PDB file of C-alpha atoms in Angstrom:
ATOM      1  CA  MET A   1     -14.077  18.985 -41.081  1.00 61.00           C
ATOM      2  CA  GLY A   2     -11.867  17.637 -38.330  1.00 81.00           C
ATOM      3  CA  ARG A   3     -13.428  19.949 -35.976  1.00 85.00           C
ATOM      4  CA  LEU A   4     -17.084  18.848 -36.771  1.00 86.00           C
ATOM      5  CA  LYS A   5     -16.124  15.210 -36.239  1.00 90.00           C
ATOM      6  CA  ASN A   6     -14.559  16.248 -32.907  1.00 89.00           C
ATOM      7  CA  GLU A   7     -17.757  18.075 -31.895  1.00 87.00           C
ATOM      8  CA  GLN A   8     -19.874  15.066 -32.789  1.00 90.00           C
ATOM      9  CA  ALA A   9     -17.506  12.638 -30.846  1.00 91.00           C
ATOM     10  CA  MET A  10     -17.890  15.001 -27.826  1.00 90.00           C
ATOM     11  CA  THR A  11     -21.578  15.278 -28.137  1.00 90.00           C
ATOM     12  CA  LYS A  12     -21.798  11.482 -28.150  1.00 92.00           C
ATOM     13  CA  LEU A  13     -19.464  11.014 -25.232  1.00 91.00           C
ATOM     14  CA  LEU A  14     -21.036  13.716 -23.124  1.00 90.00           C
ATOM     15  CA  SER A  15     -24.752  12.822 -24.231  1.00 92.00           C
ATOM     16  CA  CYS A  16     -25.519  16.519 -24.570  1.00 91.00           C
ATOM     17  CA  ALA A  17     -25.726  19.227 -27.138  1.00 90.00           C
ATOM     18  CA  PRO A  18     -22.508  21.352 -28.136  1.00 90.00           C
ATOM     19  CA  ASP A  19     -23.797  24.299 -26.231  1.00 90.00           C
ATOM     20  CA  ASP A  20     -23.770  22.242 -22.951  1.00 90.00           C
ATOM     21  CA  HIS A  21     -20.313  20.439 -23.345  1.00 90.00           C
ATOM     22  CA  ALA A  22     -18.626  23.052 -20.902  1.00 91.00           C
ATOM     23  CA  SER A  23     -21.340  22.665 -18.150  1.00 93.00           C
ATOM     24  CA  ARG A  24     -21.175  18.904 -18.558  1.00 93.00           C
ATOM     25  CA  VAL A  25     -17.576  18.739 -18.298  1.00 92.00           C
ATOM     26  CA  GLU A  26     -17.695  20.920 -15.048  1.00 95.00           C
ATOM     27  CA  LYS A  27     -20.135  18.504 -13.462  1.00 95.00           C
ATOM     28  CA  LEU A  28     -17.952  15.527 -14.389  1.00 95.00           C
ATOM     29  CA  LEU A  29     -14.998  17.262 -12.856  1.00 95.00           C
ATOM     30  CA  GLN A  30     -16.802  17.992  -9.695  1.00 97.00           C
ATOM     31  CA  PHE A  31     -18.119  14.481  -9.614  1.00 96.00           C
ATOM     32  CA  GLN A  32     -14.524  13.175 -10.057  1.00 97.00           C
ATOM     33  CA  LYS A  33     -13.222  15.479  -7.299  1.00 97.00           C
ATOM     34  CA  THR A  34     -15.997  14.399  -4.817  1.00 97.00           C
ATOM     35  CA  ALA A  35     -15.351  10.667  -5.615  1.00 97.00           C
ATOM     36  CA  THR A  36     -11.680  11.029  -5.250  1.00 95.00           C
ATOM     37  CA  LYS A  37     -12.082  12.683  -1.709  1.00 97.00           C
ATOM     38  CA  GLU A  38     -14.745   9.816  -0.731  1.00 97.00           C
ATOM     39  CA  ILE A  39     -12.193   7.016  -1.774  1.00 93.00           C
ATOM     40  CA  LYS A  40      -9.487   8.809   0.126  1.00 91.00           C
ATOM     41  CA  ASN A  41     -11.766   8.737   3.341  1.00 94.00           C
ATOM     42  CA  LEU A  42     -12.767   5.216   2.921  1.00 93.00           C
ATOM     43  CA  GLN A  43      -9.189   4.175   2.296  1.00 91.00           C
ATOM     44  CA  LYS A  44      -8.374   5.785   5.745  1.00 92.00           C
ATOM     45  CA  GLU A  45     -11.239   4.068   7.456  1.00 95.00           C
ATOM     46  CA  LEU A  46     -10.191   0.751   5.954  1.00 94.00           C
ATOM     47  CA  ALA A  47      -6.632   1.183   7.130  1.00 94.00           C
ATOM     48  CA  SER A  48      -7.888   2.089  10.513  1.00 96.00           C
ATOM     49  CA  ALA A  49      -9.649  -1.165  10.774  1.00 97.00           C
ATOM     50  CA  ILE A  50      -6.773  -3.257   9.452  1.00 97.00           C
ATOM     51  CA  ALA A  51      -4.261  -1.433  11.652  1.00 97.00           C
ATOM     52  CA  ARG A  52      -6.435  -2.223  14.709  1.00 97.00           C
ATOM     53  CA  ASP A  53      -6.528  -5.988  13.694  1.00 97.00           C
ATOM     54  CA  LEU A  54      -2.714  -6.035  13.180  1.00 97.00           C
ATOM     55  CA  VAL A  55      -1.979  -4.517  16.463  1.00 97.00           C
ATOM     56  CA  ALA A  56      -4.188  -6.992  18.284  1.00 97.00           C
ATOM     57  CA  ARG A  57      -1.995  -9.659  16.558  1.00 96.00           C
ATOM     58  CA  LYS A  58       1.420  -8.359  17.824  1.00 95.00           C
ATOM     59  CA  GLU A  59       1.811 -11.160  20.190  1.00 94.00           C
ATOM     60  CA  GLU A  60       2.635 -13.282  17.270  1.00 94.00           C
ATOM     61  CA  GLY A  61       6.036 -11.558  16.962  1.00 94.00           C
ATOM     62  CA  VAL A  62       5.961 -11.239  13.179  1.00 96.00           C
ATOM     63  CA  VAL A  63       2.569  -9.812  11.690  1.00 97.00           C
ATOM     64  CA  ALA A  64       2.017 -10.011   7.872  1.00 96.00           C
ATOM     65  CA  TYR A  65      -0.483  -8.113   5.869  1.00 96.00           C
ATOM     66  CA  HIS A  66      -0.860  -8.300   2.034  1.00 95.00           C
ATOM     67  CA  ARG A  67      -3.248  -6.028  -0.275  1.00 93.00           C
ATOM     68  CA  ASP A  68      -3.343  -6.691  -3.996  1.00 91.00           C
ATOM     69  CA  GLU A  69      -4.426  -3.267  -4.949  1.00 87.00           C
ATOM     70  CA  GLY A  70      -2.390  -1.362  -2.458  1.00 81.00           C
ATOM     71  CA  ASP A  71       0.267   1.142  -3.072  1.00 88.00           C
ATOM     72  CA  LEU A  72       3.218   2.353  -0.842  1.00 90.00           C
ATOM     73  CA  GLY A  73       0.897   5.256   0.488  1.00 90.00           C
ATOM     74  CA  PHE A  74      -1.498   3.012   1.896  1.00 92.00           C
ATOM     75  CA  LEU A  75       1.248   0.781   3.427  1.00 94.00           C
ATOM     76  CA  GLN A  76       2.682   3.736   5.142  1.00 93.00           C
ATOM     77  CA  THR A  77      -0.719   5.070   6.285  1.00 94.00           C
ATOM     78  CA  LEU A  78      -1.162   1.596   7.876  1.00 95.00           C
ATOM     79  CA  LEU A  79       2.110   1.686   9.548  1.00 94.00           C
ATOM     80  CA  GLY A  80       1.506   5.265  10.946  1.00 94.00           C
ATOM     81  CA  LEU A  81      -1.747   3.715  12.456  1.00 96.00           C
ATOM     82  CA  VAL A  82       0.062   0.727  13.956  1.00 95.00           C
ATOM     83  CA  GLY A  83       2.149   3.241  15.783  1.00 93.00           C
ATOM     84  CA  ASP A  84       4.160   2.097  18.643  1.00 93.00           C
ATOM     85  CA  ALA A  85       3.244  -1.362  18.358  1.00 94.00           C
ATOM     86  CA  LYS A  86       6.055  -1.739  15.788  1.00 93.00           C
ATOM     87  CA  ASN A  87       8.458  -1.509  18.763  1.00 93.00           C
ATOM     88  CA  ASP A  88       6.865  -4.794  20.091  1.00 94.00           C
ATOM     89  CA  ALA A  89       6.481  -6.811  16.864  1.00 96.00           C
ATOM     90  CA  VAL A  90       7.824  -7.023  13.253  1.00 96.00           C
ATOM     91  CA  PHE A  91       5.220  -5.903  10.743  1.00 97.00           C
ATOM     92  CA  VAL A  92       5.549  -7.227   7.188  1.00 96.00           C
ATOM     93  CA  LEU A  93       3.190  -5.109   4.987  1.00 96.00           C
ATOM     94  CA  THR A  94       3.019  -5.811   1.196  1.00 95.00           C
ATOM     95  CA  ALA A  95       1.183  -4.661  -1.955  1.00 95.00           C
ATOM     96  CA  GLY A  96       1.086  -5.982  -5.481  1.00 93.00           C
ATOM     97  CA  GLU A  97       0.792  -9.215  -7.136  1.00 87.00           C
ATOM     98  CA  GLN A  98       0.831 -11.926  -4.578  1.00 82.00           C
ATOM     99  CA  ARG A  99       2.718 -14.271  -6.929  1.00 82.00           C
ATOM    100  CA  GLY A 100       5.147 -11.672  -8.300  1.00 83.00           C
ATOM    101  CA  ASP A 101       6.209  -7.962  -8.107  1.00 92.00           C
ATOM    102  CA  GLY A 102       5.071  -5.499  -5.404  1.00 94.00           C
ATOM    103  CA  LEU A 103       6.016  -3.252  -2.623  1.00 94.00           C
ATOM    104  CA  PHE A 104       7.115  -4.048   0.720  1.00 94.00           C
ATOM    105  CA  LEU A 105       7.264  -2.338   4.193  1.00 95.00           C
ATOM    106  CA  ILE A 106       9.029  -4.124   6.984  1.00 96.00           C
ATOM    107  CA  ALA A 107       8.898  -2.278  10.411  1.00 96.00           C
ATOM    108  CA  GLY A 108       9.792  -3.458  13.845  1.00 95.00           C
ATOM    109  CA  PRO A 109      12.079  -2.636  16.886  1.00 95.00           C
ATOM    110  CA  PRO A 110      14.889  -0.526  15.225  1.00 94.00           C
ATOM    111  CA  GLU A 111      17.757  -2.637  16.694  1.00 93.00           C
ATOM    112  CA  PHE A 112      16.070  -5.775  15.212  1.00 94.00           C
ATOM    113  CA  ILE A 113      15.572  -4.072  11.767  1.00 93.00           C
ATOM    114  CA  ILE A 114      19.100  -2.720  11.705  1.00 91.00           C
ATOM    115  CA  ALA A 115      20.488  -6.269  12.579  1.00 90.00           C
ATOM    116  CA  HIS A 116      18.215  -8.265  10.270  1.00 90.00           C
ATOM    117  CA  GLY A 117      16.241  -6.119   7.889  1.00 87.00           C
ATOM    118  CA  ARG A 118      18.483  -6.278   5.029  1.00 87.00           C
ATOM    119  CA  SER A 119      19.751  -9.735   5.293  1.00 89.00           C
ATOM    120  CA  VAL A 120      16.005 -11.065   4.613  1.00 91.00           C
ATOM    121  CA  LEU A 121      15.398  -9.122   1.570  1.00 90.00           C
ATOM    122  CA  PRO A 122      16.843 -11.628  -0.822  1.00 92.00           C
ATOM    123  CA  LEU A 123      14.285 -14.016   0.220  1.00 91.00           C
ATOM    124  CA  ILE A 124      11.716 -12.022  -1.623  1.00 92.00           C
ATOM    125  CA  ASP A 125      14.272 -10.599  -4.212  1.00 90.00           C
ATOM    126  CA  GLY A 126      13.770  -7.267  -2.563  1.00 90.00           C
ATOM    127  CA  LYS A 127      15.538  -3.981  -3.113  1.00 90.00           C
ATOM    128  CA  GLY A 128      14.905  -1.337  -0.732  1.00 83.00           C
ATOM    129  CA  GLY A 129      16.350   1.366   1.539  1.00 81.00           C
ATOM    130  CA  GLY A 130      15.851   2.713   5.093  1.00 78.00           C
ATOM    131  CA  GLY A 131      16.406   1.078   8.290  1.00 73.00           C
ATOM    132  CA  LYS A 132      16.093   4.367  10.108  1.00 80.00           C
ATOM    133  CA  ASN A 133      13.325   4.259  12.948  1.00 87.00           C
ATOM    134  CA  GLY A 134      13.064   0.645  12.228  1.00 92.00           C
ATOM    135  CA  ILE A 135      11.492   0.848   8.776  1.00 94.00           C
ATOM    136  CA  ILE A 136      12.810  -0.646   5.516  1.00 94.00           C
ATOM    137  CA  GLN A 137      10.733  -0.270   2.331  1.00 93.00           C
ATOM    138  CA  GLY A 138      11.238  -0.934  -1.315  1.00 93.00           C
ATOM    139  CA  LYS A 139      10.148  -3.122  -4.353  1.00 94.00           C
ATOM    140  CA  ALA A 140      10.227  -6.972  -4.378  1.00 93.00           C
ATOM    141  CA  LYS A 141      10.127  -9.357  -7.355  1.00 92.00           C
ATOM    142  CA  GLY A 142       9.297 -12.407  -5.457  1.00 90.00           C
ATOM    143  CA  LEU A 143       6.100 -11.751  -3.187  1.00 89.00           C
ATOM    144  CA  ALA A 144       5.380 -15.389  -3.747  1.00 90.00           C
ATOM    145  CA  GLN A 145       8.104 -16.249  -1.083  1.00 91.00           C
ATOM    146  CA  LEU A 146       6.412 -14.009   1.575  1.00 91.00           C
ATOM    147  CA  ASP A 147       5.703 -17.095   3.864  1.00 93.00           C
ATOM    148  CA  VAL A 148       9.378 -17.805   3.802  1.00 94.00           C
ATOM    149  CA  LEU A 149      10.212 -14.277   4.728  1.00 94.00           C
ATOM    150  CA  VAL A 150       7.715 -14.360   7.597  1.00 95.00           C
ATOM    151  CA  ALA A 151       9.124 -17.615   8.776  1.00 95.00           C
ATOM    152  CA  LYS A 152      12.777 -16.318   8.764  1.00 94.00           C
ATOM    153  CA  LEU A 153      11.646 -13.229  10.599  1.00 95.00           C
ATOM    154  CA  GLN A 154       9.977 -15.512  13.291  1.00 94.00           C
ATOM    155  CA  GLU A 155      13.117 -17.396  13.608  1.00 93.00           C
ATOM    156  CA  LEU A 156      15.154 -14.610  14.029  1.00 92.00           C
ATOM    157  CA  ARG A 157      12.871 -12.912  16.563  1.00 91.00           C
ATOM    158  CA  SER A 158      12.699 -16.234  18.715  1.00 89.00           C
ATOM    159  CA  GLN A 159      16.673 -16.142  18.780  1.00 83.00           C
ATOM    160  CA  GLN A 160      16.544 -12.829  20.777  1.00 74.00           C
TER     161      GLN A 160
END
């Protein structure tokens, strides 16, 4: 009896006869694979456009970018596209809830990040690691204080 209910449920979900279930699932899986690939390509294009904008703003000294739906992979892609500009400015990249928890990636001139990177993390209740190659990344519970972090980094940059 349970098998019949399962078949009926699958027929309803897939909108096809039981004999066509396998081919319908194959089509759905192929569609999912194609959609996933398209999303990745669009994310790369988006990251490229954002990175160009961030690099154009490097004269500000500290450049911040936040993305609500982002993940660490997206932030790392963005940083990779920023390239050597991180030697001229500090980039503060964040993702997650703008008023709460999220991820951060702070990158800049290695000597600046080594000297000041960890000391500013408490401003966003951040816990992270790194420091190599001028990059610190981790999780933060206080992204609402991002403006305070950026202001502190600006202050530290102006003292150099």
